[in-house]
Amino acid sequence: MSDLRHEVDEIGRRIWPDSPAAYRAMQARRRRWWLTLLQPRRPQLAMRWLPVLAAVATVAIFVALAGNHPAVERTEHPGTHTLAPTPVSPGAPEGLHVAPPPGRSIAVAPPSHPAAPAPPAANPPGTGAVATTGGDSPASPQRPSSTGSGVVTVTLTEADSGKTITVAPGTRIVVTLQAAPHRQWSAPRSLDSTVLTASDTARDAGGGAHGTFVASKPGHTRLVAGQGGCHGPLCLIASTTTWQVRVVVR
Amino acid sequence: MELPAERTDASFEAFFEDTCQRIVGIVAVATGDVAAAEDAVQDAYARALTRWGRVSRLDRPDLWVARVATRLAIDSWRRRRRETPLQAEMRAAVHDDIDRLWVRWGLEGLSPMQRVTVILRHVEGRPVGEVAAAASISPETVKTHLKRATRRLRALLGESR
């Protein structure tokens, strides 16, 4: 057995012929202790749980993004909308359903007897016309509705998400978001209540939501609504979207 | 009472240079994997340096390092055994010298823990209690390993004669 001991010692000397060098290597390895954190002790166990961890992380991300309020307000170029418009909803309520073509925004001027200061020269007062900007096609013939009191009303639906509208001070904006399967809208709100003042916002019993806003003063803001209270696997897809319309008051 | 840092470094370095070759040899022969043995022994010495104030007061600090290194190496060996077929992995990694030593001394058919107990008991000449402490197992388990290893060695050596 002493021969075996000598052979073991000899193997040790062959593996580490230079003890000081081995000492330096040990010290260097000691300084890289954090590398051991990257090496799971049970790789197969870690791989078995990896899909579960990925699923949990995915759900957590969706939940974080799908609150009642939009998580992130996107930055856009002024006067443009980034989402392609969808066809006008046939169930849109009374008033003008603003649906500009791609790459364009809409300007709404008040009628001849506005309840607020006059609109800019680009949209001549007294016409109440809808003008488009930012596009190369002719202006849309659509017009906003005018109530008996002379207040211009613009109606927005979920199909208008991503668009930009330009309205004059005093314009009333009615937001109507229809309920859909696996989709429950939160009450729409204005990100800047000094520019767009909410007069009536609420969620409907069936999952829809509505809101009425009045353009108070020149400026720009966004009308936003989220999809909360969603249950079921389809929420993973449906809850990632939020409704928002950029509103320019001038 | 902790030693000053300079004295700690000096005494640990001397201890390392005195014992590192034998310990890496033991672990390499026990596991048959030189790379795993080097990693395990380096980690064991790093842990010893972290606790050098306590480890240096032991009767046999080298056995403490051998115990830790053996445990780490066997854990690593078990992980690799699950990941890849044992024989292919071992054959690819075993050093020629270790391979010859295994064949010569009949250690080839033993498990790593049996090799550790055989080397510490019969090569290092340590009593069963110290072998048990070094291998982190009970003395009864050491005796069982030694009994099975001896039976196996006798069978292997008897067949070769």
Tab-separated table of C-alpha atoms in Angstrom:
chain	number	residue	atom	x	y	z
A	1	MET	CA	0.000	0.000	0.000
A	2	SER	CA	2.966	2.319	0.498
A	3	ASP	CA	3.610	1.965	-3.224
A	4	LEU	CA	0.059	3.079	-3.829
A	5	ARG	CA	0.680	6.080	-1.606
A	6	HIS	CA	3.772	6.961	-3.587
A	7	GLU	CA	1.824	6.626	-6.806
A	8	VAL	CA	-0.920	8.878	-5.496
A	9	ASP	CA	1.687	11.447	-4.487
A	10	GLU	CA	3.316	11.146	-7.887
A	11	ILE	CA	-0.009	11.746	-9.617
A	12	GLY	CA	-0.535	14.800	-7.445
A	13	ARG	CA	2.890	16.105	-8.389
A	14	ARG	CA	2.152	15.561	-12.066
A	15	ILE	CA	-1.164	17.380	-11.799
A	16	TRP	CA	0.303	20.307	-9.898
A	17	PRO	CA	4.056	20.249	-10.497
A	18	ASP	CA	4.419	23.872	-9.410
A	19	SER	CA	2.859	24.493	-6.009
A	20	PRO	CA	3.231	28.307	-6.078
A	21	ALA	CA	1.523	28.386	-9.470
A	22	ALA	CA	-1.276	26.222	-8.086
A	23	TYR	CA	-1.568	28.611	-5.172
A	24	ARG	CA	-1.904	31.566	-7.522
A	25	ALA	CA	-4.505	29.688	-9.560
A	26	MET	CA	-6.451	28.949	-6.395
A	27	GLN	CA	-6.384	32.624	-5.420
A	28	ALA	CA	-7.550	33.614	-8.901
A	29	ARG	CA	-10.372	31.097	-8.691
A	30	ARG	CA	-11.277	32.471	-5.286
A	31	ARG	CA	-11.622	35.925	-6.799
A	32	ARG	CA	-14.017	34.503	-9.404
A	33	TRP	CA	-16.357	33.080	-6.784
A	34	TRP	CA	-19.323	34.736	-8.468
A	35	LEU	CA	-18.953	32.364	-11.419
A	36	THR	CA	-20.262	29.572	-9.226
A	37	LEU	CA	-23.562	31.432	-8.994
A	38	LEU	CA	-24.012	30.890	-12.723
A	39	GLN	CA	-23.547	27.141	-12.406
A	40	PRO	CA	-26.630	25.447	-10.985
A	41	ARG	CA	-25.868	22.541	-8.690
A	42	ARG	CA	-28.637	20.529	-10.311
A	43	PRO	CA	-28.625	21.423	-14.017
A	44	GLN	CA	-31.317	18.941	-14.972
A	45	LEU	CA	-33.554	20.132	-12.173
A	46	ALA	CA	-33.015	23.701	-13.287
A	47	MET	CA	-33.862	22.771	-16.865
A	48	ARG	CA	-37.015	21.029	-15.678
A	49	TRP	CA	-38.232	24.196	-13.977
A	50	LEU	CA	-37.049	26.551	-16.669
A	51	PRO	CA	-40.333	26.474	-18.676
A	52	VAL	CA	-42.291	27.094	-15.493
A	53	LEU	CA	-40.084	30.036	-14.599
A	54	ALA	CA	-40.412	31.386	-18.129
A	55	ALA	CA	-44.195	31.095	-17.966
A	56	VAL	CA	-44.336	32.819	-14.598
A	57	ALA	CA	-42.094	35.589	-15.856
A	58	THR	CA	-44.256	36.015	-18.968
A	59	VAL	CA	-47.444	36.219	-16.925
A	60	ALA	CA	-45.800	38.693	-14.557
A	61	ILE	CA	-44.791	40.901	-17.468
A	62	PHE	CA	-48.286	40.817	-18.957
A	63	VAL	CA	-49.867	41.557	-15.603
A	64	ALA	CA	-47.520	44.477	-15.112
A	65	LEU	CA	-48.387	45.843	-18.534
A	66	ALA	CA	-52.126	45.211	-18.325
A	67	GLY	CA	-53.236	47.349	-15.450
A	68	ASN	CA	-56.229	49.628	-15.569
A	69	HIS	CA	-53.931	52.404	-16.662
A	70	PRO	CA	-51.464	52.353	-19.507
A	71	ALA	CA	-48.040	51.444	-18.298
A	72	VAL	CA	-46.082	53.527	-20.746
A	73	GLU	CA	-47.023	56.568	-22.687
A	74	ARG	CA	-45.437	56.342	-26.073
A	75	THR	CA	-43.647	59.238	-27.681
A	76	GLU	CA	-44.944	60.238	-31.054
A	77	HIS	CA	-44.213	62.931	-33.516
A	78	PRO	CA	-46.581	65.860	-33.170
A	79	GLY	CA	-49.597	65.723	-35.411
A	80	THR	CA	-49.246	62.110	-36.461
A	81	HIS	CA	-50.718	58.837	-35.436
A	82	THR	CA	-48.763	55.653	-35.473
A	83	LEU	CA	-51.367	52.931	-35.524
A	84	ALA	CA	-53.187	51.991	-38.669
A	85	PRO	CA	-56.843	52.938	-38.375
A	86	THR	CA	-59.439	50.211	-38.418
A	87	PRO	CA	-62.865	50.376	-40.084
A	88	VAL	CA	-65.445	52.529	-38.442
A	89	SER	CA	-67.525	50.705	-35.939
A	90	PRO	CA	-71.093	50.361	-37.192
A	91	GLY	CA	-72.348	50.777	-33.671
A	92	ALA	CA	-70.884	54.201	-33.166
A	93	PRO	CA	-73.270	56.529	-31.355
A	94	GLU	CA	-74.503	59.874	-32.437
A	95	GLY	CA	-72.052	62.598	-33.388
A	96	LEU	CA	-69.095	62.412	-35.665
A	97	HIS	CA	-67.054	59.304	-35.690
A	98	VAL	CA	-63.572	60.547	-36.477
A	99	ALA	CA	-61.673	58.057	-38.560
A	100	PRO	CA	-58.840	59.650	-40.510
A	101	PRO	CA	-56.932	57.728	-43.141
A	102	PRO	CA	-53.472	56.387	-42.323
A	103	GLY	CA	-50.796	58.972	-41.704
A	104	ARG	CA	-53.205	61.796	-41.105
A	105	SER	CA	-54.762	63.600	-38.226
A	106	ILE	CA	-58.011	65.419	-37.953
A	107	ALA	CA	-58.695	69.009	-37.025
A	108	VAL	CA	-62.151	69.864	-35.774
A	109	ALA	CA	-63.236	73.471	-35.733
A	110	PRO	CA	-66.147	74.759	-33.708
A	111	PRO	CA	-69.297	76.144	-35.308
A	112	SER	CA	-70.038	79.814	-35.817
A	113	HIS	CA	-71.092	80.330	-32.211
A	114	PRO	CA	-68.560	78.520	-30.134
A	115	ALA	CA	-68.693	78.321	-26.397
A	116	ALA	CA	-64.967	78.954	-26.185
A	117	PRO	CA	-62.298	81.067	-27.868
A	118	ALA	CA	-62.023	81.033	-31.625
A	119	PRO	CA	-60.003	78.351	-33.435
A	120	PRO	CA	-56.809	79.121	-35.319
A	121	ALA	CA	-56.781	80.512	-38.819
A	122	ALA	CA	-55.971	77.143	-40.362
A	123	ASN	CA	-59.472	76.048	-39.513
A	124	PRO	CA	-61.663	79.023	-40.290
A	125	PRO	CA	-64.228	79.668	-37.603
A	126	GLY	CA	-67.835	79.338	-38.426
A	127	THR	CA	-67.447	76.347	-40.651
A	128	GLY	CA	-67.357	73.568	-38.137
A	129	ALA	CA	-65.449	71.550	-40.717
A	130	VAL	CA	-63.222	68.625	-40.141
A	131	ALA	CA	-59.794	69.184	-41.616
A	132	THR	CA	-57.049	66.668	-42.018
A	133	THR	CA	-53.408	67.353	-41.555
A	134	GLY	CA	-50.274	65.346	-42.009
A	135	GLY	CA	-51.487	63.502	-45.095
A	136	ASP	CA	-51.441	63.886	-48.836
A	137	SER	CA	-55.016	62.944	-49.659
A	138	PRO	CA	-57.931	65.357	-49.796
A	139	ALA	CA	-59.638	66.384	-46.604
A	140	SER	CA	-62.248	64.114	-45.206
A	141	PRO	CA	-65.801	65.254	-45.870
A	142	GLN	CA	-66.887	64.156	-42.433
A	143	ARG	CA	-68.135	66.835	-40.086
A	144	PRO	CA	-68.565	66.955	-36.379
A	145	SER	CA	-72.038	67.085	-34.991
A	146	SER	CA	-73.330	70.211	-33.407
A	147	THR	CA	-75.835	70.089	-30.620
A	148	GLY	CA	-78.627	72.523	-30.133
A	149	SER	CA	-76.492	74.649	-27.861
A	150	GLY	CA	-73.869	74.978	-30.566
A	151	VAL	CA	-71.232	72.816	-28.913
A	152	VAL	CA	-69.261	70.632	-31.301
A	153	THR	CA	-69.198	67.009	-30.256
A	154	VAL	CA	-66.637	64.498	-31.414
A	155	THR	CA	-67.253	60.865	-30.713
A	156	LEU	CA	-64.387	58.432	-30.407
A	157	THR	CA	-64.563	54.658	-30.292
A	158	GLU	CA	-62.028	51.912	-29.792
A	159	ALA	CA	-61.341	51.996	-33.532
A	160	ASP	CA	-59.758	55.422	-33.097
A	161	SER	CA	-56.998	54.182	-30.863
A	162	GLY	CA	-53.634	55.505	-31.925
A	163	LYS	CA	-54.975	58.475	-33.847
A	164	THR	CA	-54.480	62.159	-33.307
A	165	ILE	CA	-57.308	64.663	-33.436
A	166	THR	CA	-57.166	68.400	-33.315
A	167	VAL	CA	-60.090	70.240	-31.811
A	168	ALA	CA	-60.859	73.762	-30.798
A	169	PRO	CA	-61.388	74.839	-27.219
A	170	GLY	CA	-64.930	74.157	-26.114
A	171	THR	CA	-65.292	71.021	-28.186
A	172	ARG	CA	-66.981	68.148	-26.425
A	173	ILE	CA	-65.363	64.749	-26.896
A	174	VAL	CA	-67.441	61.683	-26.193
A	175	VAL	CA	-65.579	58.416	-25.814
A	176	THR	CA	-67.534	55.195	-26.157
A	177	LEU	CA	-65.714	51.920	-25.780
A	178	GLN	CA	-67.760	48.838	-26.508
A	179	ALA	CA	-67.455	45.662	-24.484
A	180	ALA	CA	-65.982	42.639	-26.179
A	181	PRO	CA	-65.274	39.054	-25.150
A	182	HIS	CA	-62.377	38.850	-22.711
A	183	ARG	CA	-62.161	42.607	-22.674
A	184	GLN	CA	-63.335	44.997	-20.000
A	185	TRP	CA	-62.483	48.612	-20.464
A	186	SER	CA	-61.509	50.915	-17.693
A	187	ALA	CA	-63.050	54.364	-17.617
A	188	PRO	CA	-61.281	56.639	-20.098
A	189	ARG	CA	-59.331	59.494	-18.628
A	190	SER	CA	-57.340	62.491	-19.720
A	191	LEU	CA	-53.669	62.621	-18.917
A	192	ASP	CA	-53.881	66.378	-18.596
A	193	SER	CA	-57.132	67.476	-17.016
A	194	THR	CA	-56.336	71.133	-17.576
A	195	VAL	CA	-56.458	70.640	-21.339
A	196	LEU	CA	-59.271	68.091	-21.438
A	197	THR	CA	-61.640	68.224	-18.501
A	198	ALA	CA	-63.634	65.112	-17.774
A	199	SER	CA	-67.287	65.680	-17.060
A	200	ASP	CA	-68.564	62.139	-16.973
A	201	THR	CA	-66.480	58.971	-17.109
A	202	ALA	CA	-67.608	55.557	-15.995
A	203	ARG	CA	-67.441	51.876	-16.755
A	204	ASP	CA	-70.530	50.226	-18.083
A	205	ALA	CA	-72.003	47.129	-16.524
A	206	GLY	CA	-71.314	44.971	-19.576
A	207	GLY	CA	-67.606	45.708	-19.691
A	208	GLY	CA	-67.694	48.813	-21.867
A	209	ALA	CA	-66.853	52.315	-20.756
A	210	HIS	CA	-67.737	55.837	-21.719
A	211	GLY	CA	-66.526	59.306	-20.947
A	212	THR	CA	-67.231	62.873	-21.866
A	213	PHE	CA	-64.526	65.492	-21.994
A	214	VAL	CA	-64.445	69.166	-22.808
A	215	ALA	CA	-61.472	70.872	-24.419
A	216	SER	CA	-60.678	73.527	-21.850
A	217	LYS	CA	-57.627	75.297	-23.141
A	218	PRO	CA	-55.029	75.036	-25.905
A	219	GLY	CA	-52.494	72.303	-25.440
A	220	HIS	CA	-52.146	68.626	-26.101
A	221	THR	CA	-52.827	65.533	-24.070
A	222	ARG	CA	-53.977	61.975	-24.443
A	223	LEU	CA	-57.180	60.170	-23.744
A	224	VAL	CA	-56.370	56.720	-22.486
A	225	ALA	CA	-58.198	53.639	-21.302
A	226	GLY	CA	-56.950	50.248	-20.274
A	227	GLN	CA	-58.352	46.776	-20.305
A	228	GLY	CA	-58.634	45.581	-16.762
A	229	GLY	CA	-60.647	42.982	-14.947
A	230	CYS	CA	-59.906	40.441	-17.633
A	231	HIS	CA	-60.043	36.769	-16.781
A	232	GLY	CA	-59.019	33.788	-18.844
A	233	PRO	CA	-56.073	32.739	-20.961
A	234	LEU	CA	-56.943	35.130	-23.769
A	235	CYS	CA	-56.148	38.003	-21.421
A	236	LEU	CA	-52.495	37.231	-22.006
A	237	ILE	CA	-52.967	38.570	-25.507
A	238	ALA	CA	-55.897	40.922	-25.144
A	239	SER	CA	-54.707	42.759	-22.074
A	240	THR	CA	-51.531	44.004	-23.659
A	241	THR	CA	-53.308	46.701	-25.636
A	242	THR	CA	-54.587	49.979	-24.363
A	243	TRP	CA	-56.705	52.568	-26.017
A	244	GLN	CA	-55.336	56.020	-26.478
A	245	VAL	CA	-56.002	59.010	-28.669
A	246	ARG	CA	-53.802	62.056	-28.819
A	247	VAL	CA	-55.803	65.257	-28.633
A	248	VAL	CA	-54.487	68.631	-29.701
A	249	VAL	CA	-56.504	71.622	-28.610
A	250	ARG	CA	-55.818	74.861	-30.461
B	1	MET	CA	-8.443	35.007	18.243
B	2	GLU	CA	-7.820	35.761	14.586
B	3	LEU	CA	-4.374	35.771	13.102
B	4	PRO	CA	-3.139	38.929	11.391
B	5	ALA	CA	-3.727	38.919	7.671
B	6	GLU	CA	-0.048	38.674	6.762
B	7	ARG	CA	0.540	35.755	9.139
B	8	THR	CA	-2.622	34.108	7.864
B	9	ASP	CA	-1.472	34.377	4.279
B	10	ALA	CA	2.021	33.146	5.098
B	11	SER	CA	0.921	30.172	7.178
B	12	PHE	CA	-1.801	29.225	4.714
B	13	GLU	CA	0.555	29.434	1.771
B	14	ALA	CA	3.012	27.154	3.527
B	15	PHE	CA	0.209	24.742	4.359
B	16	PHE	CA	-0.990	24.815	0.773
B	17	GLU	CA	2.412	24.057	-0.684
B	18	ASP	CA	2.971	21.219	1.765
B	19	THR	CA	-0.290	19.435	1.181
B	20	CYS	CA	-1.795	20.436	-2.158
B	21	GLN	CA	-0.121	17.788	-4.317
B	22	ARG	CA	-1.105	14.888	-2.120
B	23	ILE	CA	-4.694	16.072	-1.774
B	24	VAL	CA	-5.163	16.704	-5.468
B	25	GLY	CA	-3.656	13.265	-6.096
B	26	ILE	CA	-6.075	11.605	-3.689
B	27	VAL	CA	-9.093	13.346	-5.128
B	28	ALA	CA	-8.000	12.693	-8.699
B	29	VAL	CA	-7.483	9.000	-8.013
B	30	ALA	CA	-10.784	8.801	-6.167
B	31	THR	CA	-12.838	10.439	-8.893
B	32	GLY	CA	-10.762	9.637	-11.960
B	33	ASP	CA	-11.351	13.114	-13.299
B	34	VAL	CA	-8.336	15.383	-13.117
B	35	ALA	CA	-10.137	18.569	-14.072
B	36	ALA	CA	-12.887	17.983	-11.521
B	37	ALA	CA	-10.265	17.176	-8.901
B	38	GLU	CA	-8.389	20.401	-9.588
B	39	ASP	CA	-11.537	22.474	-9.369
B	40	ALA	CA	-12.689	20.757	-6.207
B	41	VAL	CA	-9.314	21.072	-4.472
B	42	GLN	CA	-9.032	24.731	-5.404
B	43	ASP	CA	-12.510	25.380	-4.047
B	44	ALA	CA	-11.711	23.456	-0.890
B	45	TYR	CA	-8.533	25.451	-0.276
B	46	ALA	CA	-10.421	28.674	-0.952
B	47	ARG	CA	-12.943	27.690	1.702
B	48	ALA	CA	-10.130	26.773	4.059
B	49	LEU	CA	-8.550	30.177	3.561
B	50	THR	CA	-11.865	31.844	4.331
B	51	ARG	CA	-12.052	29.880	7.598
B	52	TRP	CA	-8.336	29.624	8.192
B	53	GLY	CA	-8.567	30.933	11.749
B	54	ARG	CA	-10.673	27.896	12.688
B	55	VAL	CA	-9.284	25.321	10.255
B	56	SER	CA	-5.688	26.014	11.249
B	57	ARG	CA	-6.455	24.962	14.806
B	58	LEU	CA	-7.571	21.488	13.724
B	59	ASP	CA	-5.255	18.559	14.268
B	60	ARG	CA	-5.203	17.732	10.571
B	61	PRO	CA	-6.215	20.714	8.454
B	62	ASP	CA	-5.257	18.717	5.379
B	63	LEU	CA	-7.923	16.145	6.187
B	64	TRP	CA	-10.482	18.945	6.420
B	65	VAL	CA	-9.449	20.122	2.967
B	66	ALA	CA	-9.463	16.546	1.674
B	67	ARG	CA	-12.964	16.041	3.042
B	68	VAL	CA	-14.308	19.195	1.442
B	69	ALA	CA	-12.530	18.548	-1.837
B	70	THR	CA	-13.730	14.962	-1.967
B	71	ARG	CA	-17.298	16.019	-1.342
B	72	LEU	CA	-17.142	18.681	-4.029
B	73	ALA	CA	-15.494	16.324	-6.503
B	74	ILE	CA	-17.978	13.538	-5.871
B	75	ASP	CA	-20.884	15.953	-6.268
B	76	SER	CA	-19.403	17.137	-9.530
B	77	TRP	CA	-18.813	13.576	-10.645
B	78	ARG	CA	-22.411	12.647	-9.855
B	79	ARG	CA	-23.717	15.614	-11.837
B	80	ARG	CA	-21.611	14.684	-14.809
B	81	ARG	CA	-22.659	11.082	-14.513
B	82	ARG	CA	-26.292	12.171	-14.868
B	83	GLU	CA	-25.496	14.407	-17.781
B	84	THR	CA	-23.515	11.944	-19.898
B	85	PRO	CA	-22.912	8.218	-19.976
B	86	LEU	CA	-20.492	7.343	-17.219
B	87	GLN	CA	-17.994	5.288	-19.142
B	88	ALA	CA	-17.684	7.698	-22.047
B	89	GLU	CA	-17.233	10.627	-19.692
B	90	MET	CA	-14.770	8.846	-17.481
B	91	ARG	CA	-12.736	7.360	-20.284
B	92	ALA	CA	-12.400	10.718	-21.933
B	93	ALA	CA	-11.251	12.448	-18.797
B	94	VAL	CA	-9.198	9.900	-16.942
B	95	HIS	CA	-5.539	10.548	-16.991
B	96	ASP	CA	-3.410	7.693	-18.266
B	97	ASP	CA	-1.530	7.468	-14.989
B	98	ILE	CA	-4.709	7.235	-12.968
B	99	ASP	CA	-6.067	4.677	-15.368
B	100	ARG	CA	-2.989	2.517	-14.975
B	101	LEU	CA	-3.080	2.942	-11.191
B	102	TRP	CA	-6.709	1.904	-11.076
B	103	VAL	CA	-5.991	-1.193	-13.100
B	104	ARG	CA	-2.880	-2.048	-11.120
B	105	TRP	CA	-4.532	-1.625	-7.735
B	106	GLY	CA	-7.958	-2.848	-8.657
B	107	LEU	CA	-9.622	0.484	-7.936
B	108	GLU	CA	-11.439	0.558	-11.245
B	109	GLY	CA	-14.520	-1.221	-10.049
B	110	LEU	CA	-14.918	0.810	-6.863
B	111	SER	CA	-17.154	3.775	-6.319
B	112	PRO	CA	-15.510	7.154	-5.601
B	113	MET	CA	-16.447	6.959	-1.941
B	114	GLN	CA	-14.989	3.453	-1.693
B	115	ARG	CA	-11.777	4.681	-3.279
B	116	VAL	CA	-11.637	7.574	-0.813
B	117	THR	CA	-12.089	5.309	2.160
B	118	VAL	CA	-9.544	2.810	0.853
B	119	ILE	CA	-6.953	5.494	0.175
B	120	LEU	CA	-7.435	7.285	3.473
B	121	ARG	CA	-7.567	4.075	5.504
B	122	HIS	CA	-4.931	1.947	3.844
B	123	VAL	CA	-2.722	4.436	2.040
B	124	GLU	CA	-2.780	7.323	4.487
B	125	GLY	CA	-3.099	4.965	7.436
B	126	ARG	CA	-5.815	6.983	9.132
B	127	PRO	CA	-8.079	5.326	11.724
B	128	VAL	CA	-11.706	4.673	10.850
B	129	GLY	CA	-12.884	7.613	12.929
B	130	GLU	CA	-10.727	10.070	11.006
B	131	VAL	CA	-11.715	8.555	7.685
B	132	ALA	CA	-15.347	8.948	8.679
B	133	ALA	CA	-14.764	12.588	9.628
B	134	ALA	CA	-12.851	13.242	6.420
B	135	ALA	CA	-15.510	11.659	4.234
B	136	SER	CA	-18.428	13.162	6.198
B	137	ILE	CA	-19.962	9.760	6.765
B	138	SER	CA	-20.453	7.598	9.824
B	139	PRO	CA	-17.790	5.083	10.974
B	140	GLU	CA	-20.250	2.269	10.264
B	141	THR	CA	-20.588	3.463	6.702
B	142	VAL	CA	-16.808	3.639	6.404
B	143	LYS	CA	-16.571	0.064	7.575
B	144	THR	CA	-19.215	-0.970	5.067
B	145	HIS	CA	-17.372	0.774	2.247
B	146	LEU	CA	-14.091	-0.800	3.282
B	147	LYS	CA	-15.661	-4.241	3.526
B	148	ARG	CA	-17.232	-4.043	0.101
B	149	ALA	CA	-14.088	-2.535	-1.397
B	150	THR	CA	-11.915	-5.215	0.113
B	151	ARG	CA	-14.243	-7.928	-1.170
B	152	ARG	CA	-14.205	-6.385	-4.594
B	153	LEU	CA	-10.442	-5.932	-4.604
B	154	ARG	CA	-9.947	-9.531	-3.565
B	155	ALA	CA	-12.214	-10.711	-6.332
B	156	LEU	CA	-10.472	-8.548	-8.904
B	157	LEU	CA	-6.961	-9.397	-7.763
B	158	GLY	CA	-7.861	-13.044	-7.432
B	159	GLU	CA	-9.194	-13.123	-10.970
B	160	SER	CA	-6.044	-11.521	-12.330
B	161	ARG	CA	-3.818	-14.065	-10.698
